[in-house]
Tab-separated table of C-alpha atoms in Angstrom:
chain	number	residue	atom	x	y	z
A	1	MET	CA	22.522	-12.889	-53.483
A	2	PRO	CA	24.674	-16.008	-52.956
A	3	GLU	CA	27.813	-16.375	-55.028
A	4	LYS	CA	27.679	-18.522	-58.148
A	5	ARG	CA	28.992	-22.047	-57.548
A	6	GLN	CA	29.535	-25.115	-59.677
A	7	LEU	CA	27.782	-27.444	-57.250
A	8	LYS	CA	23.988	-27.815	-57.531
A	9	ILE	CA	22.113	-28.596	-54.298
A	10	SER	CA	18.667	-30.203	-54.440
A	11	VAL	CA	16.038	-31.528	-52.059
A	12	PHE	CA	13.624	-34.392	-52.790
A	13	ILE	CA	11.368	-35.113	-49.830
A	14	ALA	CA	7.856	-36.029	-48.730
A	15	THR	CA	5.761	-34.266	-46.105
A	16	SER	CA	2.364	-34.725	-44.575
A	17	VAL	CA	-0.133	-32.091	-45.722
A	18	ASP	CA	0.475	-30.341	-42.398
A	19	GLY	CA	4.190	-30.037	-43.237
A	20	TYR	CA	5.859	-32.755	-41.165
A	21	ILE	CA	8.561	-35.140	-42.386
A	22	SER	CA	8.241	-37.492	-39.415
A	23	ARG	CA	6.459	-37.912	-36.106
A	24	PRO	CA	8.096	-36.265	-33.051
A	25	ASP	CA	10.061	-39.475	-32.339
A	26	GLY	CA	11.316	-39.721	-35.951
A	27	ASP	CA	8.826	-42.420	-36.971
A	28	ILE	CA	7.958	-42.396	-40.691
A	29	GLN	CA	5.553	-45.356	-40.784
A	30	TRP	CA	2.751	-42.966	-41.811
A	31	LEU	CA	4.501	-42.692	-45.197
A	32	HIS	CA	3.943	-46.403	-45.739
A	33	ASP	CA	0.391	-46.489	-44.337
A	34	VAL	CA	-1.111	-44.333	-47.097
A	35	GLU	CA	-2.152	-45.565	-50.516
A	36	GLN	CA	0.964	-45.620	-52.658
A	37	VAL	CA	1.485	-44.517	-56.246
A	38	PRO	CA	0.719	-47.135	-58.918
A	39	GLU	CA	3.053	-50.114	-59.338
A	40	GLY	CA	6.173	-49.139	-61.257
A	41	ASP	CA	5.808	-45.400	-60.499
A	42	ASP	CA	8.428	-44.147	-58.061
A	43	ALA	CA	7.078	-40.568	-58.067
A	44	GLY	CA	10.123	-39.342	-59.983
A	45	TYR	CA	12.671	-40.516	-57.431
A	46	GLY	CA	14.676	-42.656	-59.879
A	47	GLU	CA	14.880	-39.882	-62.446
A	48	PHE	CA	15.918	-37.411	-59.729
A	49	THR	CA	18.604	-39.643	-58.205
A	50	SER	CA	20.040	-40.438	-61.640
A	51	THR	CA	21.347	-36.843	-61.663
A	52	ILE	CA	22.874	-36.994	-58.166
A	53	ASP	CA	26.476	-37.851	-57.394
A	54	VAL	CA	26.497	-37.407	-53.586
A	55	LEU	CA	23.869	-37.466	-50.826
A	56	VAL	CA	24.195	-35.338	-47.679
A	57	MET	CA	21.979	-36.285	-44.750
A	58	GLY	CA	21.744	-35.656	-41.041
A	59	SER	CA	22.391	-38.159	-38.286
A	60	GLY	CA	18.678	-38.672	-37.566
A	61	SER	CA	18.005	-39.646	-41.181
A	62	PHE	CA	21.098	-41.860	-41.207
A	63	GLU	CA	20.002	-43.687	-38.054
A	64	LYS	CA	16.515	-44.214	-39.553
A	65	ILE	CA	18.008	-45.565	-42.806
A	66	LEU	CA	20.137	-48.019	-40.808
A	67	GLU	CA	16.848	-49.692	-39.765
A	68	PHE	CA	16.053	-50.537	-43.403
A	69	PRO	CA	16.709	-54.142	-44.477
A	70	GLU	CA	19.118	-53.010	-47.228
A	71	TRP	CA	21.233	-49.911	-47.841
A	72	PRO	CA	19.166	-47.964	-50.422
A	73	TYR	CA	21.689	-45.539	-51.898
A	74	PRO	CA	23.965	-46.201	-54.891
A	75	MET	CA	25.798	-42.876	-54.524
A	76	PRO	CA	28.316	-41.860	-51.820
A	77	VAL	CA	26.687	-40.577	-48.623
A	78	VAL	CA	27.970	-37.853	-46.307
A	79	VAL	CA	26.401	-37.749	-42.851
A	80	LEU	CA	26.557	-34.248	-41.428
A	81	SER	CA	26.888	-34.680	-37.674
A	82	LYS	CA	28.801	-33.314	-34.726
A	83	SER	CA	27.878	-36.281	-32.505
A	84	LEU	CA	28.363	-39.379	-34.693
A	85	LYS	CA	31.946	-40.585	-34.794
A	86	GLU	CA	31.792	-43.934	-36.551
A	87	VAL	CA	30.168	-45.571	-39.562
A	88	PRO	CA	29.151	-49.257	-39.326
A	89	ALA	CA	31.834	-51.486	-40.848
A	90	HIS	CA	29.652	-52.689	-43.741
A	91	LEU	CA	29.120	-49.067	-44.898
A	92	GLN	CA	32.619	-47.636	-44.557
A	93	GLU	CA	33.171	-47.646	-48.328
A	94	LYS	CA	29.832	-45.890	-48.918
A	95	VAL	CA	29.400	-43.427	-46.023
A	96	ARG	CA	31.536	-40.841	-44.299
A	97	ILE	CA	30.837	-38.454	-41.441
A	98	GLU	CA	31.564	-34.719	-41.638
A	99	SER	CA	31.058	-32.040	-38.986
A	100	ALA	CA	31.576	-29.012	-41.250
A	101	SER	CA	29.221	-26.071	-41.701
A	102	PRO	CA	27.040	-26.193	-44.821
A	103	GLN	CA	29.308	-23.714	-46.661
A	104	GLU	CA	32.480	-25.565	-45.645
A	105	LEU	CA	30.981	-28.863	-46.781
A	106	VAL	CA	29.882	-27.406	-50.134
A	107	THR	CA	33.396	-26.068	-50.719
A	108	LYS	CA	34.894	-29.456	-49.837
A	109	LEU	CA	32.477	-31.438	-52.024
A	110	ALA	CA	33.058	-29.110	-54.980
A	111	ALA	CA	36.838	-29.495	-54.552
A	112	GLU	CA	36.331	-33.286	-54.602
A	113	GLY	CA	34.647	-32.948	-57.989
A	114	TYR	CA	31.016	-33.498	-57.052
A	115	LYS	CA	28.468	-31.640	-59.189
A	116	HIS	CA	24.991	-32.384	-57.753
A	117	VAL	CA	24.129	-32.841	-54.069
A	118	TYR	CA	20.925	-34.426	-52.768
A	119	LEU	CA	20.022	-33.163	-49.285
A	120	ASP	CA	17.946	-35.285	-46.925
A	121	GLY	CA	16.856	-34.698	-43.346
A	122	GLY	CA	14.950	-31.781	-41.889
A	123	LYS	CA	17.712	-30.116	-39.880
A	124	VAL	CA	20.236	-30.453	-42.704
A	125	ILE	CA	17.781	-29.049	-45.243
A	126	GLN	CA	16.914	-26.181	-42.895
A	127	SER	CA	20.599	-25.328	-42.285
A	128	PHE	CA	21.382	-25.305	-46.019
A	129	ILE	CA	18.336	-23.106	-46.734
A	130	ARG	CA	19.388	-20.678	-43.971
A	131	ALA	CA	22.862	-20.577	-45.556
A	132	GLY	CA	21.314	-19.754	-48.959
A	133	LEU	CA	22.667	-22.938	-50.543
A	134	VAL	CA	19.629	-24.897	-51.761
A	135	ASP	CA	18.981	-24.413	-55.474
A	136	ASP	CA	15.774	-26.397	-55.914
A	137	MET	CA	13.457	-28.755	-54.141
A	138	ILE	CA	10.856	-31.306	-55.043
A	139	VAL	CA	8.328	-31.691	-52.243
A	140	THR	CA	5.672	-34.399	-52.330
A	141	GLN	CA	2.697	-33.817	-50.054
A	142	ILE	CA	1.237	-37.080	-48.799
A	143	PRO	CA	-2.537	-36.922	-48.153
A	144	VAL	CA	-2.420	-37.352	-44.385
A	145	LEU	CA	-2.445	-35.050	-41.355
A	146	ILE	CA	-0.249	-36.341	-38.537
A	147	GLY	CA	-0.845	-33.405	-36.182
A	148	ALA	CA	2.657	-33.097	-34.741
A	149	GLY	CA	6.172	-33.970	-35.701
A	150	ARG	CA	9.396	-32.728	-37.183
A	151	PRO	CA	8.700	-29.947	-39.674
A	152	LEU	CA	10.400	-29.725	-43.039
A	153	PHE	CA	10.967	-26.002	-42.660
A	154	GLY	CA	12.244	-24.056	-39.669
A	155	GLU	CA	12.738	-20.443	-38.710
A	156	LEU	CA	14.395	-18.112	-41.182
A	157	GLU	CA	16.055	-14.737	-40.696
A	158	LYS	CA	14.513	-13.524	-43.944
A	159	ASP	CA	12.044	-14.727	-46.519
A	160	VAL	CA	13.109	-17.184	-49.197
A	161	ASN	CA	11.048	-16.773	-52.333
A	162	LEU	CA	10.101	-19.846	-54.303
A	163	ARG	CA	9.666	-19.941	-58.054
A	164	HIS	CA	7.242	-22.682	-59.029
A	165	GLU	CA	8.516	-24.941	-61.812
A	166	TRP	CA	5.810	-27.617	-62.030
A	167	THR	CA	3.248	-29.646	-60.107
A	168	LYS	CA	2.161	-33.241	-60.636
A	169	THR	CA	-0.737	-35.049	-58.971
A	170	TRP	CA	-1.684	-38.688	-58.595
A	171	ASP	CA	-5.119	-40.260	-58.145
A	172	ASN	CA	-4.119	-41.353	-54.642
A	173	GLY	CA	-3.831	-37.703	-53.564
A	174	PHE	CA	-0.059	-37.215	-53.764
A	175	VAL	CA	0.811	-33.671	-54.875
A	176	GLN	CA	4.399	-33.096	-55.970
A	177	SER	CA	5.822	-29.663	-56.758
A	178	LYS	CA	9.231	-28.448	-57.827
A	179	TYR	CA	10.454	-25.038	-56.732
A	180	LEU	CA	13.576	-22.994	-57.360
A	181	LEU	CA	14.744	-21.077	-54.286
A	182	VAL	CA	15.383	-17.371	-54.793
A	183	TYR	CA	17.397	-15.731	-52.024
A	184	ALA	CA	17.019	-11.982	-51.549
């Protein structure tokens, strides 16, 4: 069982029903092509992010976010990458790059006073799960099959049990569930 830590680590992510977070090339347009939740309903994202004080994402997610017209995150962002070396000038006050292991990064973030981490990006999420560091996750299944792509979950050395907390559905077919991760 992992040691008790002060830092909570959470995932909030959407997948296709067949378990992909993007197409093989990283494209996420399919997320925008489906019928969305009703106007004014952000599927719990605002409530979730109101509890977060730092976001950790991978370089692929970071590069995809850079294509957005505006920077979407109010909290500090850490990009976990061994290949990226520089943050665009307009984001240097908001984003930093780290190349640490998940455990090293958690130790560093806790020492900096952070209390609740939001993980984003398939490889980052997978590495934190393999390290036994993810506490909970909210996964929203989008009612589409894309057939191939980047999976949310990867190979594990051992099973990770999930304890179901709740499930919410929308008329458009979105199914959102929260799970606590229980490491053996």
